[in-house]
Amino acid sequence: MPEPREAQSAAPDPAPGEGWLFCVRAGAGRYGFDAALVSEVVRLGPLTRLPGAPAALPGVFTHRGEVLAVLDLCRVLGLPAAPMGLGARAAVLRIGAWRLALLADAVLGLVQVPAAAQEPAPAQGGPAARWLRGVGRAGAEPVAILDLPALVQDARQRSFAP
Amino acid sequence: MAERAKRRKAAPRGGGRGAGGTGPILEVLRALAEGRGEVPRLEPERLPSSLRPIAAALNQAVERVQGDANEAGLRIAAVSQGVDEAIDSLVKMMVKGDLSGGLRLGVSDAALAPLIAGLGQVMETLKRFVLETRDAALHLSTSAAEVLSAATQNESSTSQQASAVHETTATMEELKGASQQIADNAQTVAAIAEQTLTATRQGEGAIKAFLEAMEKVRHNAGEVDQAIAKLSRRVERIGTVVEVIDEIADRSDLLALNAALEGAKAGDAGRGFSIVAAEMRRLAENVLESTREIKNLITEIREATQAAKEASDGNQRMAGEGEKLGGAAMASVSSILHGAEETVSASRVIHLATQQQRSATEQVVMSMGEVESVTRQAQAGSRQATGAAAELSRLAARLAELVKRFRVE
């Protein structure tokens, strides 16, 4: 996995599409995060597995000449591994200088949740409590809004941990 | 003879009268001539002298003649007595029936010898005759007994024969009835066999139709098989097309998602873009939903066609089995047909034969009637013969009894 530069200084760009959440499904839950982090959604190509890598990082794959690490949100959240078959979709994220592909059980799409429809995270947030920023009401199902940069940061640190 | 002697003696009566003294002489002569028993004597003293010698001579002659006549009379009496005795003895013997002894006469005269000899011969002849008759009576009795026995036997035989003939006639009558019954039954059998034949022919037709139907079923099953195979290929093709559509829809969805992302990034300026992208996504999702349904349908169709193929194969197999069974049934029916035809012809033959038998039996019954009548006549004749034989036997016994009365030894 290439070491992105300026990792610490990376901050989400104040994207013009404020309020748009990019939603994925992991297990039974719908999780959303800032849509501006997503540069595009791609089909997951053939995966190259990395020996000794943690379960949340099942491998790397090449996209437009660039090698991207794949992060399995399901495993990060302590759920069973997301499917990685043909046609599986991955969201290509750009978090600061880092680019990686996020994998979940399914990519749901964009949801716009106004600030008024956002509630603070409940006391018991489950496995995602650490990165939970709040809960958005959009449609019938609530969206757990994640602080994805923090989550990625944690995942990275955990993967480098001895 | 005694009469004549009387007359001879009586003749001279009325004489002694005559002219010239010849009258007495004439009277004596006439008495002599007439053969009178008592011829008067002349008294020469009372006659003229010339006539006295004549008278003396005449008296002598008369004396002589009278003496001869007396002697002859005695002899005649003796012979007559002998003849009477002989006849008497013969009559006694005849009445007694005793022929054992000979004739014994108290008188013996030479003149009787031929009579006694003749009578002896007659006796001998009678003896022989009696003996022969006795023999014949004995034989007759034996023969009559034999005839009676034979006639009795014949009568009983004839009776037996008559009863046998009667029984035979009755049996033949029964046989006639039985023949009629057999003929009727044979006719019934023939009719039933005809019905069987007709039914079996219909059965044959039905089996032929069944076999044709089975053939058609097999053929149809084959066509259904081909149709199912064709359908399978079409469905596979549809599956391929649906995969392509799926792929396109997925790609469209991905594109729309990315477009939405771009729209979101463009802020308010990208709003319209985002709406279009969302609409596109919805469309793609609709397509994906539809293709999912189509895929489900295809799966169902696959299962259904598989089931149909199995059913069709089963039909084909069953049709084959049916054809085999139909063939076996056909063979059975052919056999039944053959049997029924034979039964029909056999029962016809039986009917014909029993008709002939019946007419023959009728003839026999008629003949037996004649035989019975003849037998009855024979029985009557036999009875008469038996009666006659019994009568004959009785007669023979009577004859033997009669003959026994004559003692010959």
Coordinates of C-alpha atoms in Angstrom, one line a residue:
Chain A
M1 CA 0.0 0.0 0.0
P2 CA 1.5 3.3 -1.0
E3 CA 2.1 5.6 1.8
P4 CA 0.1 8.7 1.1
R5 CA 1.9 11.9 1.8
E6 CA 0.6 14.6 4.1
A7 CA -1.5 12.1 5.8
Q8 CA -1.9 14.0 9.0
S9 CA -2.7 17.3 7.3
A10 CA -5.4 15.9 5.2
A11 CA -8.7 17.4 5.7
P12 CA -12.0 16.9 3.8
D13 CA -12.4 19.5 1.2
P14 CA -15.3 21.8 1.7
A15 CA -17.1 20.2 -1.2
P16 CA -19.9 22.2 -2.7
G17 CA -22.4 19.4 -2.3
E18 CA -22.7 19.9 1.4
G19 CA -25.4 17.7 3.0
W20 CA -25.1 14.8 0.5
L21 CA -24.4 11.5 2.2
F22 CA -22.9 8.5 0.4
C23 CA -24.7 5.5 1.7
V24 CA -23.6 1.9 1.9
R25 CA -25.1 -1.2 3.5
A26 CA -23.0 -3.2 6.0
G27 CA -24.8 -6.1 7.6
A28 CA -28.3 -4.9 8.5
G29 CA -27.4 -1.3 8.8
R30 CA -27.2 1.7 6.5
Y31 CA -24.1 3.8 6.9
G32 CA -23.5 7.2 5.3
F33 CA -20.6 9.5 5.1
D34 CA -19.8 12.7 3.3
A35 CA -20.3 12.2 -0.4
A36 CA -17.5 14.6 -1.2
L37 CA -15.0 12.0 -0.1
V38 CA -16.1 9.8 -3.0
S39 CA -14.4 10.5 -6.2
E40 CA -16.2 7.7 -8.1
V41 CA -17.8 4.3 -7.8
V42 CA -16.1 1.5 -9.6
R43 CA -16.4 -2.2 -10.1
L44 CA -14.0 -4.1 -8.1
G45 CA -11.3 -5.6 -10.3
P46 CA -9.3 -8.7 -9.6
L47 CA -7.9 -8.4 -6.1
T48 CA -4.3 -9.1 -5.2
R49 CA -4.2 -10.4 -1.6
L50 CA -1.5 -9.1 0.7
P51 CA 0.1 -11.6 3.0
G52 CA -0.1 -10.7 6.7
A53 CA -2.6 -7.9 6.1
P54 CA -5.5 -7.5 8.6
A55 CA -8.9 -8.8 7.7
A56 CA -10.2 -5.3 7.0
L57 CA -7.7 -4.9 4.2
P58 CA -8.3 -7.9 2.0
G59 CA -6.0 -6.8 -0.8
V60 CA -5.2 -4.2 -3.5
F61 CA -6.4 -3.7 -7.0
T62 CA -5.4 -1.6 -9.9
H63 CA -7.7 1.2 -11.1
R64 CA -6.6 3.4 -14.1
G65 CA -3.0 2.6 -13.5
E66 CA -3.2 3.4 -9.8
V67 CA -2.9 0.7 -7.1
L68 CA -5.7 1.1 -4.5
A69 CA -5.9 -0.5 -1.1
V70 CA -9.3 -2.0 -0.4
L71 CA -10.9 -1.4 2.9
D72 CA -13.7 -3.7 4.0
L73 CA -16.1 -1.6 6.1
C74 CA -17.9 -4.7 7.2
R75 CA -14.8 -6.1 8.8
V76 CA -13.9 -2.8 10.3
L77 CA -17.4 -2.8 11.9
G78 CA -16.8 -6.4 13.1
L79 CA -19.3 -7.9 10.6
P80 CA -18.7 -10.8 8.2
A81 CA -16.6 -10.0 5.2
A82 CA -18.3 -8.1 2.3
P83 CA -18.7 -10.0 -1.0
M84 CA -15.9 -9.5 -3.4
G85 CA -17.2 -11.2 -6.4
L86 CA -17.5 -10.0 -10.0
G87 CA -19.6 -6.9 -10.1
A88 CA -19.0 -5.9 -6.6
R89 CA -18.8 -2.1 -6.3
A90 CA -16.3 -0.1 -4.4
A91 CA -16.3 3.6 -3.7
V92 CA -13.0 5.2 -4.5
L93 CA -12.2 7.6 -1.7
R94 CA -10.0 10.5 -1.6
I95 CA -9.2 11.4 2.0
G96 CA -6.7 14.1 1.9
A97 CA -3.8 12.7 0.0
W98 CA -4.9 9.1 0.5
R99 CA -6.8 7.2 -2.1
L100 CA -8.4 3.9 -1.3
A101 CA -11.4 1.8 -2.3
L102 CA -14.1 1.2 0.3
L103 CA -16.0 -2.1 0.1
A104 CA -19.3 -2.9 1.8
D105 CA -22.2 -5.3 1.4
A106 CA -23.7 -2.9 -1.1
V107 CA -23.4 0.6 -2.5
L108 CA -26.7 2.3 -2.0
G109 CA -26.1 5.8 -3.5
L110 CA -26.5 9.4 -2.5
V111 CA -28.9 10.7 0.1
Q112 CA -29.4 14.3 1.0
V113 CA -30.0 14.8 4.7
P114 CA -30.4 18.3 5.8
A115 CA -28.8 19.4 9.1
A116 CA -32.3 19.6 10.6
A117 CA -32.8 15.9 9.9
Q118 CA -29.6 14.9 11.7
E119 CA -29.6 13.8 15.3
P120 CA -26.8 13.2 17.6
A121 CA -25.4 9.8 17.9
P122 CA -27.1 7.7 20.6
A123 CA -25.2 6.6 23.7
Q124 CA -25.0 3.0 22.5
G125 CA -23.8 3.2 19.0
G126 CA -22.8 -0.4 18.6
P127 CA -19.5 -1.3 16.9
A128 CA -19.5 1.9 14.9
A129 CA -19.9 4.1 18.1
R130 CA -16.3 5.3 17.9
W131 CA -16.8 6.9 14.5
L132 CA -20.5 7.8 14.7
R133 CA -21.2 11.4 14.2
G134 CA -24.9 11.2 14.3
V135 CA -28.0 9.6 12.8
G136 CA -29.8 11.0 9.8
R137 CA -33.4 10.6 9.0
A138 CA -33.9 9.9 5.3
G139 CA -36.7 7.7 4.2
A140 CA -37.9 4.8 6.2
E141 CA -34.5 3.7 7.4
P142 CA -32.1 5.8 9.5
V143 CA -28.6 6.4 8.3
A144 CA -25.7 6.0 10.7
I145 CA -23.5 8.9 9.7
L146 CA -19.8 8.0 10.1
D147 CA -16.7 10.1 10.4
L148 CA -15.1 8.2 7.7
P149 CA -11.6 10.0 7.8
A150 CA -11.4 9.0 11.5
L151 CA -12.4 5.5 10.7
V152 CA -9.8 5.2 7.9
Q153 CA -7.2 6.7 10.1
D154 CA -7.9 4.1 12.8
A155 CA -7.9 1.3 10.3
R156 CA -4.6 2.4 8.9
Q157 CA -3.1 2.7 12.3
R158 CA -4.4 -0.7 13.3
S159 CA -3.0 -2.2 10.1
F160 CA 0.4 -0.9 10.9
A161 CA 0.3 -1.9 14.5
P162 CA 2.5 -4.8 15.4
Chain B
M1 CA -129.0 -172.3 -39.1
A2 CA -131.3 -173.0 -36.3
E3 CA -134.0 -171.1 -38.1
R4 CA -133.4 -173.1 -41.1
A5 CA -133.6 -176.3 -39.1
K6 CA -136.9 -175.2 -37.6
R7 CA -138.2 -174.3 -40.9
R8 CA -137.1 -177.7 -42.2
K9 CA -138.9 -179.4 -39.3
A10 CA -142.0 -177.3 -39.8
A11 CA -142.3 -177.8 -43.5
P12 CA -144.1 -181.1 -43.6
R13 CA -146.9 -179.7 -41.6
G14 CA -150.2 -179.6 -43.6
G15 CA -149.1 -182.5 -45.8
G16 CA -150.3 -186.0 -45.9
R17 CA -153.1 -185.0 -47.8
G18 CA -153.2 -185.9 -51.4
A19 CA -155.0 -187.9 -53.9
G20 CA -154.1 -191.5 -54.5
G21 CA -152.1 -191.8 -51.4
T22 CA -149.2 -189.9 -52.8
G23 CA -150.2 -187.0 -50.7
P24 CA -148.3 -188.0 -47.6
I25 CA -145.3 -188.9 -49.7
L26 CA -145.5 -185.5 -51.4
E27 CA -145.9 -184.0 -48.0
V28 CA -142.7 -185.7 -46.8
L29 CA -140.8 -184.8 -49.9
R30 CA -141.9 -181.2 -49.6
A31 CA -140.9 -181.2 -46.0
L32 CA -137.5 -182.5 -47.0
A33 CA -137.3 -180.1 -49.8
E34 CA -138.2 -177.3 -47.5
G35 CA -135.7 -178.6 -45.0
R36 CA -138.1 -178.7 -42.2
G37 CA -136.8 -180.0 -38.9
E38 CA -139.7 -182.3 -38.2
V39 CA -140.3 -184.3 -41.2
P40 CA -143.3 -186.5 -40.7
R41 CA -142.9 -190.3 -41.2
L42 CA -145.0 -192.3 -43.5
E43 CA -147.1 -195.1 -42.4
P44 CA -146.7 -197.6 -45.1
E45 CA -149.7 -199.7 -43.9
R46 CA -151.9 -197.0 -44.6
L47 CA -150.7 -196.6 -48.1
P48 CA -151.3 -198.6 -51.0
S49 CA -149.1 -201.6 -51.3
S50 CA -147.5 -200.3 -54.4
L51 CA -146.3 -197.4 -52.5
R52 CA -145.2 -199.1 -49.4
P53 CA -141.6 -199.8 -50.5
I54 CA -141.3 -196.3 -51.6
A55 CA -142.7 -195.2 -48.4
A56 CA -140.3 -197.5 -46.5
A57 CA -137.4 -196.2 -48.5
L58 CA -138.5 -192.7 -48.0
N59 CA -138.8 -193.3 -44.4
Q60 CA -135.3 -194.6 -44.4
A61 CA -134.1 -191.7 -46.3
V62 CA -135.9 -189.4 -44.0
E63 CA -134.4 -191.2 -41.1
R64 CA -131.0 -190.8 -42.6
V65 CA -131.4 -187.2 -43.4
Q66 CA -132.8 -186.6 -40.0
G67 CA -129.9 -188.3 -38.4
D68 CA -127.4 -186.3 -40.5
A69 CA -129.3 -183.2 -39.7
N70 CA -129.2 -183.9 -36.0
E71 CA -125.5 -184.5 -36.1
A72 CA -124.9 -181.4 -38.1
G73 CA -127.0 -179.5 -35.6
L74 CA -124.9 -180.7 -32.7
R75 CA -121.8 -179.8 -34.4
I76 CA -123.0 -176.4 -35.3
A77 CA -124.0 -175.9 -31.7
A78 CA -120.5 -176.9 -30.6
V79 CA -118.9 -174.6 -33.0
S80 CA -121.2 -171.9 -32.2
Q81 CA -120.5 -172.3 -28.5
G82 CA -116.7 -172.2 -29.3
V83 CA -117.1 -169.0 -31.3
D84 CA -119.2 -167.5 -28.5
E85 CA -116.7 -168.5 -26.0
A86 CA -113.9 -167.1 -28.1
I87 CA -115.8 -163.8 -28.6
D88 CA -116.7 -163.7 -25.0
S89 CA -113.1 -164.3 -23.9
L90 CA -111.9 -161.7 -26.4
V91 CA -114.4 -159.2 -25.1
K92 CA -113.5 -159.9 -21.5
M93 CA -109.8 -159.5 -22.3
M94 CA -110.5 -156.3 -24.1
V95 CA -112.6 -155.0 -21.3
K96 CA -110.0 -155.9 -18.7
G97 CA -107.3 -154.7 -21.0
D98 CA -105.3 -157.7 -20.2
L99 CA -103.6 -159.0 -23.2
S100 CA -101.0 -161.0 -21.4
G101 CA -102.7 -164.4 -21.6
G102 CA -103.8 -166.3 -24.7
L103 CA -107.3 -167.5 -25.7
R104 CA -108.4 -170.7 -23.9
L105 CA -111.5 -172.3 -25.1
G106 CA -113.5 -175.1 -23.5
V107 CA -114.6 -176.3 -27.0
S108 CA -112.1 -177.7 -29.4
D109 CA -113.2 -178.1 -32.9
A110 CA -111.2 -178.3 -36.0
A111 CA -113.4 -175.7 -37.5
L112 CA -112.5 -173.3 -34.8
A113 CA -108.8 -173.7 -35.3
P114 CA -108.5 -171.0 -38.0
L115 CA -110.6 -168.7 -35.9
I116 CA -108.4 -169.2 -32.8
A117 CA -105.3 -168.8 -34.9
G118 CA -106.7 -165.6 -36.4
L119 CA -107.7 -164.3 -33.0
G120 CA -104.3 -165.2 -31.7
Q121 CA -102.8 -163.2 -34.5
V122 CA -105.1 -160.3 -33.7
M123 CA -104.0 -160.5 -30.1
E124 CA -100.4 -160.5 -31.1
T125 CA -101.0 -157.5 -33.3
L126 CA -102.9 -155.8 -30.6
K127 CA -100.0 -156.5 -28.1
R128 CA -97.5 -155.1 -30.5
F129 CA -99.7 -152.2 -31.2
V130 CA -100.2 -151.5 -27.4
L131 CA -96.5 -151.9 -26.8
E132 CA -95.6 -149.5 -29.7
T133 CA -98.3 -147.1 -28.5
R134 CA -96.9 -147.2 -25.0
D135 CA -93.4 -146.5 -26.3
A136 CA -94.8 -143.7 -28.5
A137 CA -96.8 -142.3 -25.6
L138 CA -93.7 -142.4 -23.5
H139 CA -91.7 -140.6 -26.2
L140 CA -94.6 -138.3 -26.8
S141 CA -94.7 -137.5 -23.1
T142 CA -91.0 -136.8 -23.0
S143 CA -91.2 -134.7 -26.2
A144 CA -94.2 -132.8 -24.9
A145 CA -92.4 -132.1 -21.7
E146 CA -89.5 -130.8 -23.7
V147 CA -91.7 -128.8 -25.9
L148 CA -93.4 -127.4 -22.9
S149 CA -90.1 -126.5 -21.3
A150 CA -88.9 -125.0 -24.5
A151 CA -92.1 -123.1 -25.0
T152 CA -92.0 -121.8 -21.4
Q153 CA -88.4 -120.7 -21.9
N154 CA -89.3 -119.2 -25.2
E155 CA -92.2 -117.4 -23.5
S156 CA -90.0 -116.0 -20.8
S157 CA -87.3 -115.1 -23.3
T158 CA -89.9 -113.3 -25.4
S159 CA -91.2 -111.5 -22.3
Q160 CA -87.6 -110.5 -21.5
Q161 CA -87.2 -109.5 -25.0
A162 CA -90.4 -107.5 -24.9
S163 CA -89.4 -105.7 -21.8
A164 CA -85.9 -105.1 -23.2
V165 CA -87.4 -103.7 -26.3
H166 CA -89.7 -101.5 -24.2
E167 CA -86.7 -100.2 -22.2
T168 CA -84.7 -99.7 -25.4
T169 CA -87.6 -97.7 -26.8
A170 CA -87.9 -95.6 -23.7
T171 CA -84.1 -95.1 -23.7
M172 CA -84.2 -94.1 -27.4
E173 CA -87.0 -91.6 -26.5
E174 CA -84.8 -90.2 -23.9
L175 CA -81.9 -90.2 -26.3
K176 CA -84.0 -88.3 -28.8
G177 CA -84.9 -85.7 -26.1
A178 CA -81.2 -85.5 -25.1
S179 CA -80.2 -85.1 -28.8
Q180 CA -82.7 -82.3 -29.1
Q181 CA -81.3 -80.7 -26.0
I182 CA -77.8 -81.1 -27.3
A183 CA -78.8 -79.6 -30.6
D184 CA -80.4 -76.7 -28.8
N185 CA -77.4 -76.2 -26.6
A186 CA -75.1 -76.4 -29.5
Q187 CA -77.2 -73.7 -31.2
T188 CA -77.0 -71.6 -28.1
V189 CA -73.2 -72.1 -28.0
A190 CA -73.0 -71.2 -31.6
A191 CA -75.0 -68.0 -31.0
I192 CA -72.8 -67.1 -28.0
A193 CA -69.7 -67.8 -29.9
E194 CA -71.0 -65.6 -32.7
Q195 CA -71.5 -62.8 -30.1
T196 CA -68.1 -63.5 -28.7
L197 CA -66.7 -63.3 -32.3
T198 CA -68.4 -60.0 -32.9
A199 CA -67.3 -58.6 -29.6
T200 CA -63.8 -59.8 -30.2
R201 CA -63.7 -58.2 -33.6
Q202 CA -64.9 -55.0 -32.0
G203 CA -62.1 -55.5 -29.4
E204 CA -59.6 -56.0 -32.2
G205 CA -60.8 -52.8 -33.8
A206 CA -60.6 -51.0 -30.4
I207 CA -57.0 -52.3 -29.9
K208 CA -56.0 -51.2 -33.4
A209 CA -57.4 -47.8 -32.6
F210 CA -55.6 -47.9 -29.3
L211 CA -52.4 -48.8 -30.9
E212 CA -52.8 -46.0 -33.5
A213 CA -53.5 -43.7 -30.6
M214 CA -50.4 -44.9 -28.8
E215 CA -48.4 -44.4 -31.9
K216 CA -49.8 -40.9 -32.2
V217 CA -49.1 -40.3 -28.5
R218 CA -45.5 -41.4 -29.0
H219 CA -45.2 -39.3 -32.1
N220 CA -46.8 -36.3 -30.3
A221 CA -44.5 -36.9 -27.3
G222 CA -41.5 -36.8 -29.7
E223 CA -42.8 -33.5 -31.1
V224 CA -43.4 -32.2 -27.6
D225 CA -39.8 -33.3 -26.8
Q226 CA -38.5 -31.4 -29.8
A227 CA -40.7 -28.4 -28.9
I228 CA -39.3 -28.5 -25.4
A229 CA -35.8 -28.7 -26.6
K230 CA -36.5 -25.7 -28.9
L231 CA -38.1 -23.9 -26.0
S232 CA -35.1 -24.7 -23.8
R233 CA -32.7 -23.3 -26.4
R234 CA -34.9 -20.2 -26.7
V235 CA -35.0 -19.8 -23.0
E236 CA -31.2 -20.1 -22.8
R237 CA -31.0 -17.5 -25.5
I238 CA -33.3 -15.3 -23.5
G239 CA -31.1 -15.9 -20.5
T240 CA -28.1 -14.8 -22.4
V241 CA -29.9 -11.7 -23.6
V242 CA -31.1 -11.0 -20.1
E243 CA -27.5 -11.3 -18.9
V244 CA -26.5 -8.7 -21.4
I245 CA -29.4 -6.4 -20.4
D246 CA -28.4 -7.0 -16.8
E247 CA -24.9 -6.0 -17.5
I248 CA -26.0 -3.0 -19.4
A249 CA -28.4 -2.0 -16.6
D250 CA -25.7 -2.5 -14.0
R251 CA -23.3 -0.4 -15.9
S252 CA -26.0 2.2 -16.5
D253 CA -26.6 2.2 -12.8
L254 CA -23.0 2.6 -12.1
L255 CA -22.7 5.4 -14.6
A256 CA -25.8 7.1 -13.1
L257 CA -24.3 6.7 -9.6
N258 CA -21.1 8.4 -10.7
A259 CA -23.1 11.1 -12.5
A260 CA -25.0 11.7 -9.3
L261 CA -21.8 12.0 -7.4
E262 CA -20.6 14.5 -10.0
G263 CA -23.9 16.3 -9.7
A264 CA -23.6 16.4 -5.9
K265 CA -20.1 17.8 -6.2
A266 CA -21.3 20.5 -8.5
G267 CA -23.6 21.8 -5.8
D268 CA -26.7 23.7 -6.8
A269 CA -25.5 23.8 -10.4
G270 CA -25.5 20.0 -10.5
R271 CA -28.9 19.7 -8.9
G272 CA -30.7 19.0 -12.2
F273 CA -27.9 16.7 -13.1
S274 CA -28.4 14.8 -9.9
I275 CA -32.1 14.5 -10.5
V276 CA -31.6 13.0 -13.9
A277 CA -28.9 10.7 -12.5
A278 CA -31.2 9.6 -9.8
E279 CA -34.0 9.0 -12.4
M280 CA -31.5 7.0 -14.5
R281 CA -30.6 5.0 -11.4
R282 CA -34.2 4.3 -10.7
L283 CA -34.7 3.2 -14.4
A284 CA -31.6 1.0 -14.2
E285 CA -32.9 -0.5 -10.9
N286 CA -36.3 -1.1 -12.5
V287 CA -34.5 -2.8 -15.4
L288 CA -32.5 -4.9 -12.9
E289 CA -35.7 -5.7 -11.0
S290 CA -37.3 -6.8 -14.2
T291 CA -34.3 -8.8 -15.3
R292 CA -34.3 -10.4 -11.8
E293 CA -37.9 -11.3 -12.4
I294 CA -37.1 -12.6 -15.9
K295 CA -34.3 -14.6 -14.4
N296 CA -36.7 -16.1 -11.9
L297 CA -39.2 -16.8 -14.6
I298 CA -36.4 -18.4 -16.7
T299 CA -35.5 -20.6 -13.8
E300 CA -39.1 -21.5 -13.4
I301 CA -39.4 -22.1 -17.1
R302 CA -36.3 -24.3 -17.0
E303 CA -37.8 -26.3 -14.1
A304 CA -41.1 -26.5 -15.9
T305 CA -39.5 -27.6 -19.2
Q306 CA -37.4 -30.1 -17.4
A307 CA -40.6 -31.4 -15.8
A308 CA -42.3 -31.3 -19.1
K309 CA -39.4 -33.1 -20.7
E310 CA -39.6 -35.8 -18.0
A311 CA -43.3 -36.0 -18.4
S312 CA -42.9 -36.2 -22.2
D313 CA -40.2 -38.9 -21.8
G314 CA -42.6 -40.7 -19.4
N315 CA -45.4 -40.3 -22.0
Q316 CA -43.1 -41.8 -24.7
R317 CA -42.1 -44.6 -22.4
M318 CA -45.8 -45.2 -21.4
A319 CA -46.8 -45.1 -25.1
G320 CA -44.1 -47.7 -25.8
E321 CA -45.4 -49.8 -22.9
G322 CA -48.9 -49.2 -24.1
E323 CA -47.9 -50.3 -27.6
K324 CA -46.3 -53.4 -26.2
L325 CA -49.4 -54.1 -24.0
G326 CA -51.6 -53.4 -27.0
G327 CA -49.5 -55.8 -29.1
A328 CA -49.9 -58.5 -26.4
A329 CA -53.6 -57.7 -26.2
M330 CA -53.8 -57.9 -29.9
A331 CA -52.1 -61.3 -29.9
S332 CA -54.5 -62.5 -27.2
V333 CA -57.5 -61.1 -29.0
S334 CA -56.3 -62.8 -32.2
S335 CA -56.1 -66.1 -30.3
I336 CA -59.5 -65.5 -28.8
L337 CA -60.8 -64.7 -32.3
H338 CA -59.3 -67.9 -33.7
G339 CA -60.8 -69.8 -30.7
A340 CA -64.2 -68.2 -31.2
E341 CA -64.2 -69.0 -34.9
E342 CA -63.4 -72.6 -34.1
T343 CA -66.0 -72.7 -31.5
V344 CA -68.6 -71.3 -33.9
S345 CA -67.7 -73.9 -36.6
A346 CA -67.5 -76.7 -34.0
S347 CA -70.9 -75.9 -32.5
R348 CA -72.3 -75.7 -36.0
V349 CA -71.0 -79.2 -36.7
I350 CA -72.3 -80.4 -33.3
H351 CA -75.7 -78.9 -34.1
L352 CA -75.8 -80.6 -37.5
A353 CA -74.6 -83.9 -36.0
T354 CA -77.1 -83.8 -33.2
Q355 CA -79.8 -83.0 -35.7
Q356 CA -78.8 -86.1 -37.7
Q357 CA -78.6 -88.1 -34.5
R358 CA -82.1 -86.9 -33.6
S359 CA -83.5 -88.0 -36.9
A360 CA -81.6 -91.3 -36.7
T361 CA -82.9 -91.7 -33.2
E362 CA -86.5 -91.0 -34.4
Q363 CA -86.0 -93.7 -37.0
V364 CA -84.7 -96.1 -34.4
V365 CA -87.7 -95.2 -32.2
M366 CA -90.0 -96.0 -35.0
S367 CA -88.2 -99.3 -35.8
M368 CA -88.3 -100.1 -32.1
G369 CA -92.0 -99.6 -32.1
E370 CA -92.3 -102.1 -35.0
V371 CA -90.0 -104.4 -33.1
E372 CA -92.1 -104.0 -30.0
S373 CA -95.3 -104.8 -31.9
V374 CA -93.6 -107.9 -33.5
T375 CA -92.3 -108.9 -30.1
R376 CA -95.8 -108.5 -28.6
Q377 CA -97.1 -110.8 -31.3
A378 CA -94.3 -113.2 -30.7
Q379 CA -95.1 -113.1 -27.0
A380 CA -98.7 -113.9 -27.7
G381 CA -97.7 -116.7 -30.0
S382 CA -95.3 -118.0 -27.4
R383 CA -97.9 -117.9 -24.8
Q384 CA -100.2 -119.9 -27.1
A385 CA -97.4 -122.3 -27.9
T386 CA -96.9 -122.7 -24.2
G387 CA -100.6 -123.4 -23.6
A388 CA -100.6 -125.8 -26.5
A389 CA -97.5 -127.5 -25.2
A390 CA -99.1 -127.9 -21.8
E391 CA -102.2 -129.3 -23.4
L392 CA -100.0 -131.6 -25.4
S393 CA -98.2 -132.7 -22.3
R394 CA -101.4 -133.3 -20.6
L395 CA -102.7 -135.3 -23.6
A396 CA -99.5 -137.3 -23.7
A397 CA -99.9 -138.1 -20.0
R398 CA -103.5 -139.1 -20.6
L399 CA -102.4 -141.3 -23.5
A400 CA -99.7 -142.9 -21.4
E401 CA -102.3 -143.5 -18.7
L402 CA -104.7 -145.0 -21.2
V403 CA -102.1 -147.2 -22.7
K404 CA -101.0 -148.3 -19.3
R405 CA -104.4 -150.0 -18.8
F406 CA -103.4 -152.6 -21.3
R407 CA -101.4 -155.3 -19.7
V408 CA -99.2 -157.1 -22.3
E409 CA -97.0 -159.2 -20.1

